[in-house]
Amino acid sequence: MLDLTRLQALRAVQTFGTVTAAAGALHITPSAVSQHIAKLERETRAALVEKDGRRLRLTEAGRVLAEHAGRVLAAVDEAEAALAAHQETVSGRLSVSSFPTACRGLLPHALRRLAADHPALEPTLLETDREASFAGILRGIVDVALIDEWLEIPVTYPPGVASLELGLDVGDLILPVGHPLAHEPGPVTLDEVREERWIGSTPGTVCHEWLLRMLPGLRPAILVNEFETQLTFVAEGLGVAFIPRLARTALPPGVVARPVAPEAARRVSVAWRAAAATRPAIGATVAALQEAWALRPEPDNRPEWAPGREAIQVV
């Protein structure tokens, strides 16, 4: 009988393209992936991979087996989900991963709802980025993931991953209250703020990529990932920032939020393994996240005037 772990390694190579990428997704070493495939070749008495320069690629036999492996692994997921569906209560362990702002904006309500409605469920939460969430889902160590994507940078979901859109998280331009554009009527256009001193997220993050896509060639003067810190810098008149509404509820003294034109937003979705869709814990978690999204507080965009802040100008 073929070993499921070895089939998973072969499938990961097909999905991610290289042994190194497959190893990263499975959280094992490239050497371990190669060993799994070598043992699988001995079991099947077939060459499953071949060298392509410094890389490996699947042979025709390897592609055939990898496609079947995908169906086998999906069937295992379906069997586990079907077994869980026979339970009268939503119980067991459930792992959730999420991007940072959803951890603060959605997960507290969702986890509280799950604890109240399903006390036998044991959820865990990991704050991580989108690619790590996808890898966790494919490996089977993440059950439900919150995924964000800027509309200008669409995401391709890996095969076997199902998703449901929760909604759009709109972003606002954050200005010091003394900025000339802080109280002008109507939205601010990007051309009006292109030459401002910008505060942004660090390179490699989704928000950094989005800002550079929106304003090509921009070089933010201050790079910090925590949105609360960005708000603090803006309040001190050190620059302007773009912050999604899910990342904030109230504004600190000395700043004002302005809409931009065209409106900028990111899509927030919840994802899970398609084969595990019938698992009751998955459905309960998705429902709790939908409720958290519907009940999330609307941010206060009104400026809070603080003594001594009125004359602050961005330089």
PDB file of C-alpha atoms in Angstrom:
ATOM      1  CA  MET A   1       0.000   0.000   0.000  1.00  0.00           C
ATOM      2  CA  LEU A   2       1.296   3.440  -0.918  1.00  0.00           C
ATOM      3  CA  ASP A   3       2.347   5.634   2.005  1.00  0.00           C
ATOM      4  CA  LEU A   4       0.190   8.769   2.401  1.00  0.00           C
ATOM      5  CA  THR A   5       3.109  10.903   3.612  1.00  0.00           C
ATOM      6  CA  ARG A   6       5.095  10.055   0.502  1.00  0.00           C
ATOM      7  CA  LEU A   7       2.109  10.755  -1.720  1.00  0.00           C
ATOM      8  CA  GLN A   8       1.726  14.106   0.035  1.00  0.00           C
ATOM      9  CA  ALA A   9       5.352  14.946  -0.764  1.00  0.00           C
ATOM     10  CA  LEU A  10       4.899  14.099  -4.448  1.00  0.00           C
ATOM     11  CA  ARG A  11       1.696  16.112  -4.620  1.00  0.00           C
ATOM     12  CA  ALA A  12       3.429  19.077  -2.971  1.00  0.00           C
ATOM     13  CA  VAL A  13       6.187  19.006  -5.603  1.00  0.00           C
ATOM     14  CA  GLN A  14       3.537  19.085  -8.317  1.00  0.00           C
ATOM     15  CA  THR A  15       1.616  21.903  -6.588  1.00  0.00           C
ATOM     16  CA  PHE A  16       4.547  24.152  -5.677  1.00  0.00           C
ATOM     17  CA  GLY A  17       6.878  23.399  -8.572  1.00  0.00           C
ATOM     18  CA  THR A  18      10.150  22.623  -6.759  1.00  0.00           C
ATOM     19  CA  VAL A  19      11.429  20.376  -4.000  1.00  0.00           C
ATOM     20  CA  THR A  20      12.456  23.442  -1.997  1.00  0.00           C
ATOM     21  CA  ALA A  21       9.020  25.051  -2.258  1.00  0.00           C
ATOM     22  CA  ALA A  22       7.332  21.757  -1.457  1.00  0.00           C
ATOM     23  CA  ALA A  23       9.542  21.353   1.606  1.00  0.00           C
ATOM     24  CA  GLY A  24       8.616  24.838   2.778  1.00  0.00           C
ATOM     25  CA  ALA A  25       4.917  24.094   2.405  1.00  0.00           C
ATOM     26  CA  LEU A  26       5.251  20.811   4.294  1.00  0.00           C
ATOM     27  CA  HIS A  27       7.586  22.303   6.921  1.00  0.00           C
ATOM     28  CA  ILE A  28      10.218  19.641   6.326  1.00  0.00           C
ATOM     29  CA  THR A  29      13.661  19.749   4.713  1.00  0.00           C
ATOM     30  CA  PRO A  30      14.215  19.423   0.959  1.00  0.00           C
ATOM     31  CA  SER A  31      16.238  16.315   1.764  1.00  0.00           C
ATOM     32  CA  ALA A  32      13.203  14.773   3.473  1.00  0.00           C
ATOM     33  CA  VAL A  33      11.043  15.493   0.424  1.00  0.00           C
ATOM     34  CA  SER A  34      13.629  13.843  -1.834  1.00  0.00           C
ATOM     35  CA  GLN A  35      13.791  10.829   0.468  1.00  0.00           C
ATOM     36  CA  HIS A  36      10.015  10.449   0.447  1.00  0.00           C
ATOM     37  CA  ILE A  37       9.971  10.518  -3.341  1.00  0.00           C
ATOM     38  CA  ALA A  38      12.900   8.075  -3.605  1.00  0.00           C
ATOM     39  CA  LYS A  39      11.064   5.618  -1.362  1.00  0.00           C
ATOM     40  CA  LEU A  40       7.908   6.121  -3.408  1.00  0.00           C
ATOM     41  CA  GLU A  41       9.848   5.326  -6.584  1.00  0.00           C
ATOM     42  CA  ARG A  42      11.069   2.073  -5.009  1.00  0.00           C
ATOM     43  CA  GLU A  43       7.509   1.189  -3.947  1.00  0.00           C
ATOM     44  CA  THR A  44       6.070   1.876  -7.384  1.00  0.00           C
ATOM     45  CA  ARG A  45       9.122   0.683  -9.364  1.00  0.00           C
ATOM     46  CA  ALA A  46       8.768   3.751 -11.544  1.00  0.00           C
ATOM     47  CA  ALA A  47      10.784   6.916 -12.137  1.00  0.00           C
ATOM     48  CA  LEU A  48       8.594   9.709 -10.774  1.00  0.00           C
ATOM     49  CA  VAL A  49      10.981  12.666 -11.124  1.00  0.00           C
ATOM     50  CA  GLU A  50      13.840  13.624 -13.411  1.00  0.00           C
ATOM     51  CA  LYS A  51      16.512  16.290 -13.348  1.00  0.00           C
ATOM     52  CA  ASP A  52      15.881  19.521 -15.210  1.00  0.00           C
ATOM     53  CA  GLY A  53      19.102  21.451 -14.758  1.00  0.00           C
ATOM     54  CA  ARG A  54      19.380  22.027 -11.021  1.00  0.00           C
ATOM     55  CA  ARG A  55      15.716  21.297 -10.489  1.00  0.00           C
ATOM     56  CA  LEU A  56      13.530  18.207 -10.505  1.00  0.00           C
ATOM     57  CA  ARG A  57      10.401  17.802 -12.553  1.00  0.00           C
ATOM     58  CA  LEU A  58       7.760  15.103 -12.537  1.00  0.00           C
ATOM     59  CA  THR A  59       7.897  12.443 -15.221  1.00  0.00           C
ATOM     60  CA  GLU A  60       4.722  11.349 -16.958  1.00  0.00           C
ATOM     61  CA  ALA A  61       4.402   8.541 -14.400  1.00  0.00           C
ATOM     62  CA  GLY A  62       4.980  11.060 -11.640  1.00  0.00           C
ATOM     63  CA  ARG A  63       2.249  13.344 -12.948  1.00  0.00           C
ATOM     64  CA  VAL A  64      -0.207  10.454 -13.176  1.00  0.00           C
ATOM     65  CA  LEU A  65       0.546   9.354  -9.618  1.00  0.00           C
ATOM     66  CA  ALA A  66       0.444  12.948  -8.315  1.00  0.00           C
ATOM     67  CA  GLU A  67      -3.026  13.460  -9.783  1.00  0.00           C
ATOM     68  CA  HIS A  68      -4.228  10.273  -8.114  1.00  0.00           C
ATOM     69  CA  ALA A  69      -2.481  11.320  -4.909  1.00  0.00           C
ATOM     70  CA  GLY A  70      -4.514  14.519  -4.913  1.00  0.00           C
ATOM     71  CA  ARG A  71      -7.712  12.516  -5.082  1.00  0.00           C
ATOM     72  CA  VAL A  72      -6.527  10.066  -2.412  1.00  0.00           C
ATOM     73  CA  LEU A  73      -5.583  12.857  -0.004  1.00  0.00           C
ATOM     74  CA  ALA A  74      -8.904  14.602  -0.692  1.00  0.00           C
ATOM     75  CA  ALA A  75     -10.713  11.332   0.024  1.00  0.00           C
ATOM     76  CA  VAL A  76      -8.939  11.091   3.376  1.00  0.00           C
ATOM     77  CA  ASP A  77     -10.103  14.606   4.201  1.00  0.00           C
ATOM     78  CA  GLU A  78     -13.639  13.717   3.143  1.00  0.00           C
ATOM     79  CA  ALA A  79     -13.609  10.571   5.283  1.00  0.00           C
ATOM     80  CA  GLU A  80     -12.484  12.552   8.329  1.00  0.00           C
ATOM     81  CA  ALA A  81     -15.125  15.207   7.653  1.00  0.00           C
ATOM     82  CA  ALA A  82     -17.862  12.585   7.188  1.00  0.00           C
ATOM     83  CA  LEU A  83     -16.887  10.928  10.454  1.00  0.00           C
ATOM     84  CA  ALA A  84     -16.955  14.283  12.234  1.00  0.00           C
ATOM     85  CA  ALA A  85     -20.386  15.017  10.735  1.00  0.00           C
ATOM     86  CA  HIS A  86     -21.798  12.032  12.613  1.00  0.00           C
ATOM     87  CA  GLN A  87     -20.906  13.618  15.923  1.00  0.00           C
ATOM     88  CA  GLU A  88     -23.823  15.302  17.671  1.00  0.00           C
ATOM     89  CA  THR A  89     -21.650  18.174  18.877  1.00  0.00           C
ATOM     90  CA  VAL A  90     -19.078  20.397  17.205  1.00  0.00           C
ATOM     91  CA  SER A  91     -15.942  19.225  18.940  1.00  0.00           C
ATOM     92  CA  GLY A  92     -12.287  18.433  18.557  1.00  0.00           C
ATOM     93  CA  ARG A  93      -9.309  20.541  17.631  1.00  0.00           C
ATOM     94  CA  LEU A  94      -9.555  23.278  15.036  1.00  0.00           C
ATOM     95  CA  SER A  95      -6.657  25.429  13.852  1.00  0.00           C
ATOM     96  CA  VAL A  96      -7.258  28.945  12.518  1.00  0.00           C
ATOM     97  CA  SER A  97      -4.711  31.193  10.836  1.00  0.00           C
ATOM     98  CA  SER A  98      -5.213  34.852  10.052  1.00  0.00           C
ATOM     99  CA  PHE A  99      -3.515  37.986   8.816  1.00  0.00           C
ATOM    100  CA  PRO A 100      -2.818  40.474  11.649  1.00  0.00           C
ATOM    101  CA  THR A 101      -5.643  43.000  11.315  1.00  0.00           C
ATOM    102  CA  ALA A 102      -8.301  40.280  11.151  1.00  0.00           C
ATOM    103  CA  CYS A 103      -6.826  38.800  14.330  1.00  0.00           C
ATOM    104  CA  ARG A 104      -7.769  42.037  16.059  1.00  0.00           C
ATOM    105  CA  GLY A 105     -10.866  42.983  14.081  1.00  0.00           C
ATOM    106  CA  LEU A 106     -12.672  39.644  13.639  1.00  0.00           C
ATOM    107  CA  LEU A 107     -11.226  36.784  15.668  1.00  0.00           C
ATOM    108  CA  PRO A 108     -12.080  38.012  19.192  1.00  0.00           C
ATOM    109  CA  HIS A 109     -15.816  37.972  18.396  1.00  0.00           C
ATOM    110  CA  ALA A 110     -15.644  34.764  16.351  1.00  0.00           C
ATOM    111  CA  LEU A 111     -13.705  32.806  18.988  1.00  0.00           C
ATOM    112  CA  ARG A 112     -15.987  34.084  21.739  1.00  0.00           C
ATOM    113  CA  ARG A 113     -19.010  32.902  19.728  1.00  0.00           C
ATOM    114  CA  LEU A 114     -17.466  29.490  19.177  1.00  0.00           C
ATOM    115  CA  ALA A 115     -16.649  29.142  22.885  1.00  0.00           C
ATOM    116  CA  ALA A 116     -20.228  29.991  23.829  1.00  0.00           C
ATOM    117  CA  ASP A 117     -21.967  27.828  21.218  1.00  0.00           C
ATOM    118  CA  HIS A 118     -19.520  24.913  21.013  1.00  0.00           C
ATOM    119  CA  PRO A 119     -17.623  24.477  24.295  1.00  0.00           C
ATOM    120  CA  ALA A 120     -16.310  21.077  23.186  1.00  0.00           C
ATOM    121  CA  LEU A 121     -14.439  22.690  20.296  1.00  0.00           C
ATOM    122  CA  GLU A 122     -10.765  23.449  20.924  1.00  0.00           C
ATOM    123  CA  PRO A 123      -9.696  26.223  18.527  1.00  0.00           C
ATOM    124  CA  THR A 124      -6.155  27.515  18.222  1.00  0.00           C
ATOM    125  CA  LEU A 125      -5.085  30.697  16.442  1.00  0.00           C
ATOM    126  CA  LEU A 126      -1.912  31.578  14.561  1.00  0.00           C
ATOM    127  CA  GLU A 127      -1.217  35.047  13.188  1.00  0.00           C
ATOM    128  CA  THR A 128       0.614  34.658   9.900  1.00  0.00           C
ATOM    129  CA  ASP A 129       0.671  35.799   6.288  1.00  0.00           C
ATOM    130  CA  ARG A 130      -1.341  34.550   3.339  1.00  0.00           C
ATOM    131  CA  GLU A 131       1.237  32.194   1.835  1.00  0.00           C
ATOM    132  CA  ALA A 132       1.866  30.505   5.173  1.00  0.00           C
ATOM    133  CA  SER A 133      -1.895  30.069   5.583  1.00  0.00           C
ATOM    134  CA  PHE A 134      -2.199  28.424   2.166  1.00  0.00           C
ATOM    135  CA  ALA A 135       0.728  26.146   2.939  1.00  0.00           C
ATOM    136  CA  GLY A 136      -0.859  25.213   6.266  1.00  0.00           C
ATOM    137  CA  ILE A 137      -4.171  24.372   4.622  1.00  0.00           C
ATOM    138  CA  LEU A 138      -2.509  22.206   1.987  1.00  0.00           C
ATOM    139  CA  ARG A 139      -0.419  20.432   4.588  1.00  0.00           C
ATOM    140  CA  GLY A 140      -3.441  19.847   6.801  1.00  0.00           C
ATOM    141  CA  ILE A 141      -2.190  21.779   9.840  1.00  0.00           C
ATOM    142  CA  VAL A 142      -4.544  24.729   9.261  1.00  0.00           C
ATOM    143  CA  ASP A 143      -8.291  24.108   9.090  1.00  0.00           C
ATOM    144  CA  VAL A 144      -9.616  27.629   8.460  1.00  0.00           C
ATOM    145  CA  ALA A 145      -7.697  30.691   7.271  1.00  0.00           C
ATOM    146  CA  LEU A 146      -8.576  34.340   6.863  1.00  0.00           C
ATOM    147  CA  ILE A 147      -7.118  35.645   3.605  1.00  0.00           C
ATOM    148  CA  ASP A 148      -6.743  39.229   2.401  1.00  0.00           C
ATOM    149  CA  GLU A 149      -6.056  40.428  -1.121  1.00  0.00           C
ATOM    150  CA  TRP A 150      -5.996  43.883  -2.621  1.00  0.00           C
ATOM    151  CA  LEU A 151      -8.326  44.107  -5.585  1.00  0.00           C
ATOM    152  CA  GLU A 152      -5.429  45.406  -7.672  1.00  0.00           C
ATOM    153  CA  ILE A 153      -3.386  42.286  -6.821  1.00  0.00           C
ATOM    154  CA  PRO A 154      -5.712  39.251  -7.152  1.00  0.00           C
ATOM    155  CA  VAL A 155      -4.748  36.001  -5.442  1.00  0.00           C
ATOM    156  CA  THR A 156      -4.720  32.582  -7.098  1.00  0.00           C
ATOM    157  CA  TYR A 157      -6.037  29.994  -4.666  1.00  0.00           C
ATOM    158  CA  PRO A 158      -4.210  26.645  -4.697  1.00  0.00           C
ATOM    159  CA  PRO A 159      -6.118  23.624  -6.060  1.00  0.00           C
ATOM    160  CA  GLY A 160      -8.242  21.984  -3.403  1.00  0.00           C
ATOM    161  CA  VAL A 161      -8.766  25.157  -1.381  1.00  0.00           C
ATOM    162  CA  ALA A 162     -12.327  26.492  -1.110  1.00  0.00           C
ATOM    163  CA  SER A 163     -13.172  30.025  -0.025  1.00  0.00           C
ATOM    164  CA  LEU A 164     -16.007  32.373   0.838  1.00  0.00           C
ATOM    165  CA  GLU A 165     -15.752  36.145   0.547  1.00  0.00           C
ATOM    166  CA  LEU A 166     -16.687  37.990   3.738  1.00  0.00           C
ATOM    167  CA  GLY A 167     -16.609  41.450   2.170  1.00  0.00           C
ATOM    168  CA  LEU A 168     -14.466  44.425   1.216  1.00  0.00           C
ATOM    169  CA  ASP A 169     -12.313  46.265   3.719  1.00  0.00           C
ATOM    170  CA  VAL A 170     -12.038  49.869   2.535  1.00  0.00           C
ATOM    171  CA  GLY A 171      -8.877  51.855   3.159  1.00  0.00           C
ATOM    172  CA  ASP A 172      -8.616  55.527   4.064  1.00  0.00           C
ATOM    173  CA  LEU A 173      -5.909  58.136   3.759  1.00  0.00           C
ATOM    174  CA  ILE A 174      -4.743  59.137   7.235  1.00  0.00           C
ATOM    175  CA  LEU A 175      -3.609  62.768   7.606  1.00  0.00           C
ATOM    176  CA  PRO A 176      -2.581  65.059  10.455  1.00  0.00           C
ATOM    177  CA  VAL A 177      -5.477  67.341  11.395  1.00  0.00           C
ATOM    178  CA  GLY A 178      -3.502  70.386  10.271  1.00  0.00           C
ATOM    179  CA  HIS A 179      -2.872  69.057   6.773  1.00  0.00           C
ATOM    180  CA  PRO A 180      -4.340  71.233   3.964  1.00  0.00           C
ATOM    181  CA  LEU A 181      -6.397  68.278   2.680  1.00  0.00           C
ATOM    182  CA  ALA A 182      -7.667  67.168   6.074  1.00  0.00           C
ATOM    183  CA  HIS A 183     -11.006  68.955   5.885  1.00  0.00           C
ATOM    184  CA  GLU A 184     -11.609  69.486   2.179  1.00  0.00           C
ATOM    185  CA  PRO A 185     -14.977  68.127   0.953  1.00  0.00           C
ATOM    186  CA  GLY A 186     -15.055  64.912  -1.051  1.00  0.00           C
ATOM    187  CA  PRO A 187     -12.442  62.181  -1.451  1.00  0.00           C
ATOM    188  CA  VAL A 188      -8.747  62.821  -1.988  1.00  0.00           C
ATOM    189  CA  THR A 189      -7.240  61.719  -5.286  1.00  0.00           C
ATOM    190  CA  LEU A 190      -3.965  59.831  -5.337  1.00  0.00           C
ATOM    191  CA  ASP A 191      -2.341  62.516  -7.477  1.00  0.00           C
ATOM    192  CA  GLU A 192      -2.910  65.021  -4.668  1.00  0.00           C
ATOM    193  CA  VAL A 193      -0.839  63.015  -2.218  1.00  0.00           C
ATOM    194  CA  ARG A 194       1.729  61.343  -4.458  1.00  0.00           C
ATOM    195  CA  GLU A 195       4.535  63.659  -3.300  1.00  0.00           C
ATOM    196  CA  GLU A 196       3.708  63.443   0.405  1.00  0.00           C
ATOM    197  CA  ARG A 197       6.042  61.932   2.969  1.00  0.00           C
ATOM    198  CA  TRP A 198       4.600  58.428   3.346  1.00  0.00           C
ATOM    199  CA  ILE A 199       4.503  56.015   6.248  1.00  0.00           C
ATOM    200  CA  GLY A 200       4.017  52.418   5.111  1.00  0.00           C
ATOM    201  CA  SER A 201       4.447  48.748   5.932  1.00  0.00           C
ATOM    202  CA  THR A 202       7.736  46.933   5.453  1.00  0.00           C
ATOM    203  CA  PRO A 203       8.736  45.364   2.110  1.00  0.00           C
ATOM    204  CA  GLY A 204       7.390  41.863   1.524  1.00  0.00           C
ATOM    205  CA  THR A 205       4.040  42.535   3.186  1.00  0.00           C
ATOM    206  CA  VAL A 206       0.741  42.666   1.323  1.00  0.00           C
ATOM    207  CA  CYS A 207       0.159  46.289   2.345  1.00  0.00           C
ATOM    208  CA  HIS A 208       3.597  47.384   1.108  1.00  0.00           C
ATOM    209  CA  GLU A 209       3.017  45.701  -2.254  1.00  0.00           C
ATOM    210  CA  TRP A 210      -0.387  47.329  -2.545  1.00  0.00           C
ATOM    211  CA  LEU A 211       0.930  50.828  -1.770  1.00  0.00           C
ATOM    212  CA  LEU A 212       3.637  50.526  -4.422  1.00  0.00           C
ATOM    213  CA  ARG A 213       1.114  49.192  -6.920  1.00  0.00           C
ATOM    214  CA  MET A 214      -1.138  52.158  -6.181  1.00  0.00           C
ATOM    215  CA  LEU A 215       1.711  54.690  -6.274  1.00  0.00           C
ATOM    216  CA  PRO A 216       4.497  53.275  -8.495  1.00  0.00           C
ATOM    217  CA  GLY A 217       7.965  54.434  -7.569  1.00  0.00           C
ATOM    218  CA  LEU A 218       6.957  55.510  -4.072  1.00  0.00           C
ATOM    219  CA  ARG A 219       9.612  55.236  -1.376  1.00  0.00           C
ATOM    220  CA  PRO A 220       8.010  55.486   2.067  1.00  0.00           C
ATOM    221  CA  ALA A 221      10.098  57.438   4.563  1.00  0.00           C
ATOM    222  CA  ILE A 222       9.005  55.350   7.547  1.00  0.00           C
ATOM    223  CA  LEU A 223       8.413  51.597   7.415  1.00  0.00           C
ATOM    224  CA  VAL A 224       6.505  49.954  10.276  1.00  0.00           C
ATOM    225  CA  ASN A 225       3.995  47.099  10.193  1.00  0.00           C
ATOM    226  CA  GLU A 226       1.877  47.946  13.225  1.00  0.00           C
ATOM    227  CA  PHE A 227      -0.964  50.232  12.119  1.00  0.00           C
ATOM    228  CA  GLU A 228      -1.303  51.747  15.599  1.00  0.00           C
ATOM    229  CA  THR A 229       2.304  52.890  15.288  1.00  0.00           C
ATOM    230  CA  GLN A 230       1.611  54.363  11.864  1.00  0.00           C
ATOM    231  CA  LEU A 231      -1.277  56.359  13.352  1.00  0.00           C
ATOM    232  CA  THR A 232       1.044  57.667  16.062  1.00  0.00           C
ATOM    233  CA  PHE A 233       3.584  58.874  13.508  1.00  0.00           C
ATOM    234  CA  VAL A 234       0.868  60.584  11.473  1.00  0.00           C
ATOM    235  CA  ALA A 235      -0.442  62.293  14.622  1.00  0.00           C
ATOM    236  CA  GLU A 236       3.038  63.698  15.165  1.00  0.00           C
ATOM    237  CA  GLY A 237       3.032  65.207  11.675  1.00  0.00           C
ATOM    238  CA  LEU A 238       5.736  62.876  10.357  1.00  0.00           C
ATOM    239  CA  GLY A 239       3.879  61.787   7.238  1.00  0.00           C
ATOM    240  CA  VAL A 240       0.668  60.365   5.820  1.00  0.00           C
ATOM    241  CA  ALA A 241      -0.481  56.746   5.662  1.00  0.00           C
ATOM    242  CA  PHE A 242      -3.076  54.494   4.116  1.00  0.00           C
ATOM    243  CA  ILE A 243      -4.823  52.223   6.623  1.00  0.00           C
ATOM    244  CA  PRO A 244      -7.667  49.701   6.110  1.00  0.00           C
ATOM    245  CA  ARG A 245     -10.727  50.251   8.274  1.00  0.00           C
ATOM    246  CA  LEU A 246     -10.539  46.748   9.716  1.00  0.00           C
ATOM    247  CA  ALA A 247      -7.227  47.769  11.259  1.00  0.00           C
ATOM    248  CA  ARG A 248      -8.749  50.537  13.363  1.00  0.00           C
ATOM    249  CA  THR A 249     -11.913  51.572  15.160  1.00  0.00           C
ATOM    250  CA  ALA A 250     -11.177  54.960  16.722  1.00  0.00           C
ATOM    251  CA  LEU A 251      -8.654  57.551  15.593  1.00  0.00           C
ATOM    252  CA  PRO A 252      -6.136  58.986  18.039  1.00  0.00           C
ATOM    253  CA  PRO A 253      -6.052  62.741  18.672  1.00  0.00           C
ATOM    254  CA  GLY A 254      -4.378  64.715  15.927  1.00  0.00           C
ATOM    255  CA  VAL A 255      -5.338  62.664  12.862  1.00  0.00           C
ATOM    256  CA  VAL A 256      -8.197  62.530  10.384  1.00  0.00           C
ATOM    257  CA  ALA A 257      -9.223  59.795   7.926  1.00  0.00           C
ATOM    258  CA  ARG A 258     -10.188  60.767   4.385  1.00  0.00           C
ATOM    259  CA  PRO A 259     -11.614  58.545   1.629  1.00  0.00           C
ATOM    260  CA  VAL A 260      -9.595  58.286  -1.564  1.00  0.00           C
ATOM    261  CA  ALA A 261     -10.679  58.275  -5.188  1.00  0.00           C
ATOM    262  CA  PRO A 262     -10.862  55.839  -6.743  1.00  0.00           C
ATOM    263  CA  GLU A 263     -11.919  53.906  -3.652  1.00  0.00           C
ATOM    264  CA  ALA A 264      -9.260  51.459  -2.508  1.00  0.00           C
ATOM    265  CA  ALA A 265     -10.261  48.225  -0.819  1.00  0.00           C
ATOM    266  CA  ARG A 266      -9.084  44.712  -0.119  1.00  0.00           C
ATOM    267  CA  ARG A 267     -11.145  41.538  -0.267  1.00  0.00           C
ATOM    268  CA  VAL A 268     -11.346  39.540   2.954  1.00  0.00           C
ATOM    269  CA  SER A 269     -12.171  35.838   2.571  1.00  0.00           C
ATOM    270  CA  VAL A 270     -12.226  32.712   4.675  1.00  0.00           C
ATOM    271  CA  ALA A 271     -10.595  29.582   3.197  1.00  0.00           C
ATOM    272  CA  TRP A 272     -10.475  25.885   4.023  1.00  0.00           C
ATOM    273  CA  ARG A 273      -9.715  22.527   2.381  1.00  0.00           C
ATOM    274  CA  ALA A 274     -12.547  21.755  -0.004  1.00  0.00           C
ATOM    275  CA  ALA A 275     -12.504  18.094   0.960  1.00  0.00           C
ATOM    276  CA  ALA A 276     -13.169  19.015   4.602  1.00  0.00           C
ATOM    277  CA  ALA A 277     -16.141  21.256   3.839  1.00  0.00           C
ATOM    278  CA  THR A 278     -18.688  18.945   5.496  1.00  0.00           C
ATOM    279  CA  ARG A 279     -16.843  18.923   8.812  1.00  0.00           C
ATOM    280  CA  PRO A 280     -19.187  20.609  11.324  1.00  0.00           C
ATOM    281  CA  ALA A 281     -16.368  22.557  12.967  1.00  0.00           C
ATOM    282  CA  ILE A 282     -15.527  24.186   9.624  1.00  0.00           C
ATOM    283  CA  GLY A 283     -19.124  25.288   9.078  1.00  0.00           C
ATOM    284  CA  ALA A 284     -19.413  26.613  12.644  1.00  0.00           C
ATOM    285  CA  THR A 285     -16.198  28.611  12.300  1.00  0.00           C
ATOM    286  CA  VAL A 286     -17.165  30.097   8.944  1.00  0.00           C
ATOM    287  CA  ALA A 287     -20.546  31.103  10.395  1.00  0.00           C
ATOM    288  CA  ALA A 288     -18.865  32.730  13.405  1.00  0.00           C
ATOM    289  CA  LEU A 289     -16.557  34.699  11.114  1.00  0.00           C
ATOM    290  CA  GLN A 290     -19.489  35.847   8.984  1.00  0.00           C
ATOM    291  CA  GLU A 291     -21.210  37.091  12.123  1.00  0.00           C
ATOM    292  CA  ALA A 292     -18.034  38.845  13.273  1.00  0.00           C
ATOM    293  CA  TRP A 293     -17.785  40.573   9.898  1.00  0.00           C
ATOM    294  CA  ALA A 294     -21.426  41.688   9.994  1.00  0.00           C
ATOM    295  CA  LEU A 295     -21.067  43.066  13.526  1.00  0.00           C
ATOM    296  CA  ARG A 296     -17.667  44.721  13.166  1.00  0.00           C
ATOM    297  CA  PRO A 297     -17.820  48.358  14.345  1.00  0.00           C
ATOM    298  CA  GLU A 298     -17.654  51.079  11.777  1.00  0.00           C
ATOM    299  CA  PRO A 299     -14.540  53.230  12.287  1.00  0.00           C
ATOM    300  CA  ASP A 300     -14.922  56.786  13.491  1.00  0.00           C
ATOM    301  CA  ASN A 301     -13.552  59.005  10.737  1.00  0.00           C
ATOM    302  CA  ARG A 302     -14.161  62.220  12.609  1.00  0.00           C
ATOM    303  CA  PRO A 303     -10.983  64.084  13.621  1.00  0.00           C
ATOM    304  CA  GLU A 304     -10.287  64.525  17.304  1.00  0.00           C
ATOM    305  CA  TRP A 305      -8.806  67.972  17.784  1.00  0.00           C
ATOM    306  CA  ALA A 306      -6.085  68.043  20.393  1.00  0.00           C
ATOM    307  CA  PRO A 307      -4.494  71.157  21.926  1.00  0.00           C
ATOM    308  CA  GLY A 308      -1.439  72.201  20.030  1.00  0.00           C
ATOM    309  CA  ARG A 309      -2.181  69.918  17.045  1.00  0.00           C
ATOM    310  CA  GLU A 310      -3.993  72.409  14.836  1.00  0.00           C
ATOM    311  CA  ALA A 311      -0.843  73.851  13.310  1.00  0.00           C
ATOM    312  CA  ILE A 312       0.835  70.555  12.473  1.00  0.00           C
ATOM    313  CA  GLN A 313       1.852  70.369   8.845  1.00  0.00           C
ATOM    314  CA  VAL A 314       3.408  67.495   6.911  1.00  0.00           C
ATOM    315  CA  VAL A 315       6.892  68.352   5.704  1.00  0.00           C
TER     316      VAL A 315
END
